[in-house]
Short mmCIF file of C-alpha atoms in Angstrom, two decimals:
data_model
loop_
_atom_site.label_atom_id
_atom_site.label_comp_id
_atom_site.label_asym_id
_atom_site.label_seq_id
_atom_site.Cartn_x
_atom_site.Cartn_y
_atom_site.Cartn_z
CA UNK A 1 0.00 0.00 0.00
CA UNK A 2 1.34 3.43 -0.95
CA UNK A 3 1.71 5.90 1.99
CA UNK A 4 -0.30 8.81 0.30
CA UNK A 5 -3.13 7.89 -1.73
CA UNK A 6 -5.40 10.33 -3.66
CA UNK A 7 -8.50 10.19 -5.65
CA UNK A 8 -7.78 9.40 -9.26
CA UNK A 9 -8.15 11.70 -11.79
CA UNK A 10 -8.26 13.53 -14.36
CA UNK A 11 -11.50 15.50 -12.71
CA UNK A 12 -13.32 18.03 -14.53
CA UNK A 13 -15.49 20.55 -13.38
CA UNK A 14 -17.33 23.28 -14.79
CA UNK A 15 -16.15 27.13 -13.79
CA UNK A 16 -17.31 28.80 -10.80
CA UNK A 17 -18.04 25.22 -9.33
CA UNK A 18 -16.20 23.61 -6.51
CA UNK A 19 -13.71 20.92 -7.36
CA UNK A 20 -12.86 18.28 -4.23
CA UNK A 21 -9.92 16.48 -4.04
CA UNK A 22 -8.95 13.61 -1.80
CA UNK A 23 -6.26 12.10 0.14
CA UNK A 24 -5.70 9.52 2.68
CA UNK A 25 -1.84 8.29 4.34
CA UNK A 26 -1.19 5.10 6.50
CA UNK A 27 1.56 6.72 8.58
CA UNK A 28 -0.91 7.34 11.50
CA UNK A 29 2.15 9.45 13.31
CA UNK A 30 2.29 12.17 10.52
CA UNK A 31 1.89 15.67 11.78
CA UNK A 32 1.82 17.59 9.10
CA UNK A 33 0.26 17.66 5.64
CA UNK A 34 0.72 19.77 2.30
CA UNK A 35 -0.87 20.75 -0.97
CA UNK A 36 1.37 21.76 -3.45
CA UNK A 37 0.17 22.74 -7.30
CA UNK A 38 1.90 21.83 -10.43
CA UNK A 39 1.25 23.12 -13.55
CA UNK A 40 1.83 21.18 -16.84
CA UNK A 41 5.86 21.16 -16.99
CA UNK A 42 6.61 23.35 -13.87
CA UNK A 43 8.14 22.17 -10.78
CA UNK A 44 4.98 21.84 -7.64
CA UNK A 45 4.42 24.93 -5.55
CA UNK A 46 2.80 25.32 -2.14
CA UNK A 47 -0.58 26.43 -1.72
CA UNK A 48 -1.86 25.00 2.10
CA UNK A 49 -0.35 23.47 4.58
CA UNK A 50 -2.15 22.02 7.95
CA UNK A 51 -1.59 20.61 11.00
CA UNK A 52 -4.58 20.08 13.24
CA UNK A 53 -7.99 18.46 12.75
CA UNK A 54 -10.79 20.54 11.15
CA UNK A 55 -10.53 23.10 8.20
CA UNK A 56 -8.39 25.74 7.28
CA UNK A 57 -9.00 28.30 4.82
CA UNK A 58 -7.23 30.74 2.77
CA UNK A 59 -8.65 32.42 0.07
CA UNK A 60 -10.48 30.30 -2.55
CA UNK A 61 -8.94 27.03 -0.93
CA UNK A 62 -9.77 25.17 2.22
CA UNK A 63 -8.33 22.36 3.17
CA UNK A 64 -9.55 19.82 5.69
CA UNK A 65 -8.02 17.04 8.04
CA UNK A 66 -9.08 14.42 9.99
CA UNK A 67 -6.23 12.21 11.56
CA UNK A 68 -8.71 9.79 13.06
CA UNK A 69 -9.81 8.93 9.85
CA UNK A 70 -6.05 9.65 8.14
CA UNK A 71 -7.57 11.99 5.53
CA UNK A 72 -7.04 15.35 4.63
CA UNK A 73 -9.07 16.97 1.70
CA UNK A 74 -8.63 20.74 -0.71
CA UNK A 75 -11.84 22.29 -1.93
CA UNK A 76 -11.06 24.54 -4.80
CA UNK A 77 -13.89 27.14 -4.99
CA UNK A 78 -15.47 29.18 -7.56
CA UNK A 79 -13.09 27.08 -9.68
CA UNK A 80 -11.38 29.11 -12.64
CA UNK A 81 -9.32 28.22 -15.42
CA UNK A 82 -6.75 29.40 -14.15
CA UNK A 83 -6.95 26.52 -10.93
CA UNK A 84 -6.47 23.63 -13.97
CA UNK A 85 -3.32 21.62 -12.98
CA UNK A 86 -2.05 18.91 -10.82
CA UNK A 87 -2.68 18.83 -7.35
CA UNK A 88 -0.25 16.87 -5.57
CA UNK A 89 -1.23 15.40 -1.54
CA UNK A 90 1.82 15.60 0.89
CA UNK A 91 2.70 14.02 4.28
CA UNK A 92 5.21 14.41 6.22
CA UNK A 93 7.15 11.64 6.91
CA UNK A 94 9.64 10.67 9.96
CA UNK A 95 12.56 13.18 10.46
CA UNK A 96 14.05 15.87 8.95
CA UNK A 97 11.02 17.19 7.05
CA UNK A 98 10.90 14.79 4.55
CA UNK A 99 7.98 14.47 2.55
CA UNK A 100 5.79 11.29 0.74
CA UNK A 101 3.60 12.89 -2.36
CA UNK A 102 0.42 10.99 -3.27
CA UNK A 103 0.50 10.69 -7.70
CA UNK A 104 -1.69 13.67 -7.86
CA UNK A 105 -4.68 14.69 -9.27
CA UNK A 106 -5.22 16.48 -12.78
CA UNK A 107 -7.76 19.25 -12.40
CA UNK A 108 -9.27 20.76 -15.47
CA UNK A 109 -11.63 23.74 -14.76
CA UNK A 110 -14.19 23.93 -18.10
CA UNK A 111 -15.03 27.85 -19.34
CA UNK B 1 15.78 36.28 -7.77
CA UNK B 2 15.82 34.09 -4.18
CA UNK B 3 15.37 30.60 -4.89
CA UNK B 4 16.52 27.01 -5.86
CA UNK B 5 18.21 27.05 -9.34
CA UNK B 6 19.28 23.66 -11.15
CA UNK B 7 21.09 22.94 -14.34
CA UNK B 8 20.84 21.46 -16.31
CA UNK B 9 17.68 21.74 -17.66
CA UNK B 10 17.45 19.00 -20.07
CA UNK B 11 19.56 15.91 -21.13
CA UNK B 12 19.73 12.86 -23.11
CA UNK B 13 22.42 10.50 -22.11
CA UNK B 14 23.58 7.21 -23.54
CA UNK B 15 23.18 3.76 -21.34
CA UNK B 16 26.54 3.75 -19.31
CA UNK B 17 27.34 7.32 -18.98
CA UNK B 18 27.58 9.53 -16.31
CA UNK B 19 26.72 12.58 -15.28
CA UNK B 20 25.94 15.06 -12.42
CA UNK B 21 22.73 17.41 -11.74
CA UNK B 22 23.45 20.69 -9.94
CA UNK B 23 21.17 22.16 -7.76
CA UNK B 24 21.79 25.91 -5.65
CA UNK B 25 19.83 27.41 -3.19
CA UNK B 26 20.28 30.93 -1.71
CA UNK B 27 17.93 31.05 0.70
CA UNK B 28 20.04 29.83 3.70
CA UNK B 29 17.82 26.55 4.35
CA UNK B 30 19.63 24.00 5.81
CA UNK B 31 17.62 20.60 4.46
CA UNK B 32 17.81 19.73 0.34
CA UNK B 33 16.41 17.31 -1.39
CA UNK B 34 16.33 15.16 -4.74
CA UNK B 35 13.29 13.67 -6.09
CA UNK B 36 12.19 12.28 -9.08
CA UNK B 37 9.18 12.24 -10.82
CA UNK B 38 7.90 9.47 -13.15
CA UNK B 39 3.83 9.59 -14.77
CA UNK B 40 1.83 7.89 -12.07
CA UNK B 41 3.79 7.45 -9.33
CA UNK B 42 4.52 11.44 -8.01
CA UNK B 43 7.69 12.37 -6.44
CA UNK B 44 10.01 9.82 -5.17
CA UNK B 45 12.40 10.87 -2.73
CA UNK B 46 16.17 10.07 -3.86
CA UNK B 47 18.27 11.36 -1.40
CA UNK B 48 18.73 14.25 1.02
CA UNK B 49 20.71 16.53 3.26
CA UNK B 50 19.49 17.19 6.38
CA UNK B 51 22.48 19.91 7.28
CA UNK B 52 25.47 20.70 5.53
CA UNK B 53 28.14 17.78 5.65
CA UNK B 54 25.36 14.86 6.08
CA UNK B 55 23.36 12.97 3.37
CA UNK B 56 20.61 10.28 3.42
CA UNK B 57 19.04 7.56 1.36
CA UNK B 58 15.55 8.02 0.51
CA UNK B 59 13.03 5.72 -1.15
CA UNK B 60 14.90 5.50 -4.37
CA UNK B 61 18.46 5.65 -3.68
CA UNK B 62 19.87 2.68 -6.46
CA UNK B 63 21.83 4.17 -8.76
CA UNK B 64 22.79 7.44 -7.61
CA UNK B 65 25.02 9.38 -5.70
CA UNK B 66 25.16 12.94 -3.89
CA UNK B 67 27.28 15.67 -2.61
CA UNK B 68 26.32 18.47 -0.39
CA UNK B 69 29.25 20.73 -1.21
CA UNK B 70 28.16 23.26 0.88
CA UNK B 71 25.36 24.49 2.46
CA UNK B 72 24.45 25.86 -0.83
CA UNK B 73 24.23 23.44 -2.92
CA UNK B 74 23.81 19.68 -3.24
CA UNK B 75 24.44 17.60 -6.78
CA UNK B 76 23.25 14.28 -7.66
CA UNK B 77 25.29 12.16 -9.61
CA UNK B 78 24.49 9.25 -11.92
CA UNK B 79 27.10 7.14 -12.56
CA UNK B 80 26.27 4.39 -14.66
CA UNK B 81 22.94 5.76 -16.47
CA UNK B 82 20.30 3.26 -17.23
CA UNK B 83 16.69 3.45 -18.99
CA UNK B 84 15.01 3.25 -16.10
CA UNK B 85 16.30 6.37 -15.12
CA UNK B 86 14.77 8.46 -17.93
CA UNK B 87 12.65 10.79 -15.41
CA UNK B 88 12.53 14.71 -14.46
CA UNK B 89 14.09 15.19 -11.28
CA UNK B 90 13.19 18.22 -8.85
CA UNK B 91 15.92 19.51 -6.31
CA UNK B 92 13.89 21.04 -2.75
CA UNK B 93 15.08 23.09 -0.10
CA UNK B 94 13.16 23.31 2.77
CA UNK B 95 12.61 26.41 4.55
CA UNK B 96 10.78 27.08 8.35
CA UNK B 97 9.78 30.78 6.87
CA UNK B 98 6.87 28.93 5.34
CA UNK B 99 7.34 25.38 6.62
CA UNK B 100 7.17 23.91 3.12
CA UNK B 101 9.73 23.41 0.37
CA UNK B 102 10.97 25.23 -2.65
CA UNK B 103 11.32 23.56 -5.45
CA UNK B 104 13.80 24.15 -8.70
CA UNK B 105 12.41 24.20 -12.09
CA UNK B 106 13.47 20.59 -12.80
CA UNK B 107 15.80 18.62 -14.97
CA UNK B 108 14.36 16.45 -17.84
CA UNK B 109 16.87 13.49 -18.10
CA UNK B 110 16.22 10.60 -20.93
CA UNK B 111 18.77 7.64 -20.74
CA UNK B 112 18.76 6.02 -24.32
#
């Protein structure tokens, strides 16, 4: 079993809707969790990071974790064009900051 | 511009060769990393630095070697390259500014 899993893609939403992404990790002593964004041929960026159960917001995204259940979510909304890319699930892993990625999933906002 | 910067950004090498991937960051972080990234499986940790003058395997660590020179910068080497190392391979500095990493643009290696 992988450590990060996400939902498999590509998903496709229409604009101004909101686009849900998943992501669940068997480490059940991981602390900290990422979202990063990769465009098509870029290198991933970071967009949220969290660290305690419930939601966290910031801007257009909110992302949500639940370490009972080992999930952590991003809700992308009033989706734009602009939000089509990959969205890659990270977890922190043992020491020194190291990270596990899930695959990703391949967001394509519709005009 | 602040950042990680690695060269190069593309290459094709022949089975056998060798070569080294450069990565530079100026943003005084102490922990770099080297990942690769293959369609379907998302970034695999090769190897990292946790502080200048130490290095550690990751999840991927056949085939390759590293140096962290300084605390600047940290290079992964190939030695013998081999098909199944045809990937594009991100260097990472992480910083506690925004507790996340930075990552370079990428190199684009093909083995043939």
């Amino acid at each position: 079993q992988k450590e990060v899993e996400q939902n498999s893609g590509p998903l496709s939403v229409p604009e101004g809707a909101i686009a849900s992404l998943n992501c669940t990790y068997s480490d059940r002593v991981s602390q900290s969790f990422f979202w990063y964004r990769q465009y098509s041929g870029k290198s991933p960026e970071l967009i949220m990071s969290i660290y305690s159960n419930g939601d966290k917001e910031d801007g257009r995204f909110t992302a949500q974790l639940n370490k009972a259940s080992q999930y952590v979510s991003l809700l992308i909304r009033d989706s734009q064009p602009s939000d089509s890319a990959t969205y890659l699930c990270a977890v922190e892993t043992g020491d020194d900051y190291k990270l596990s990625f899930g695959a990703g999933t391949t967001v394509t906002v519709r005009a | 511009n602040a950042g990680v910067t690695q060269t190069p950004k593309f290459q094709v090498l022949k089975t056998g060769q060798s070569m080294t991937l450069q990565c530079a960051q100026d943003m005084n972080h102490n922990s770099m990393y080297w990942y690769r990234q293959d369609p379907g499986m998302g970034l695999r940790l090769i190897y990292y630095s946790a502080s200048e003058g130490t290095t550690d395997k990751g999840e991927v660590p056949n085939g390759y070697n590293v140096s962290r020179l300084n605390k600047r910068e940290f290079s992964l080497r190939l030695e013998s390259a081999a098909p199944s190392q045809t990937s594009v391979y991100f260097c990472a500095s992480f910083g506690t500014e925004n507790y996340g990493y930075t990552f370079g643009s990428g190199t684009r290696l093909t083995v043939v």
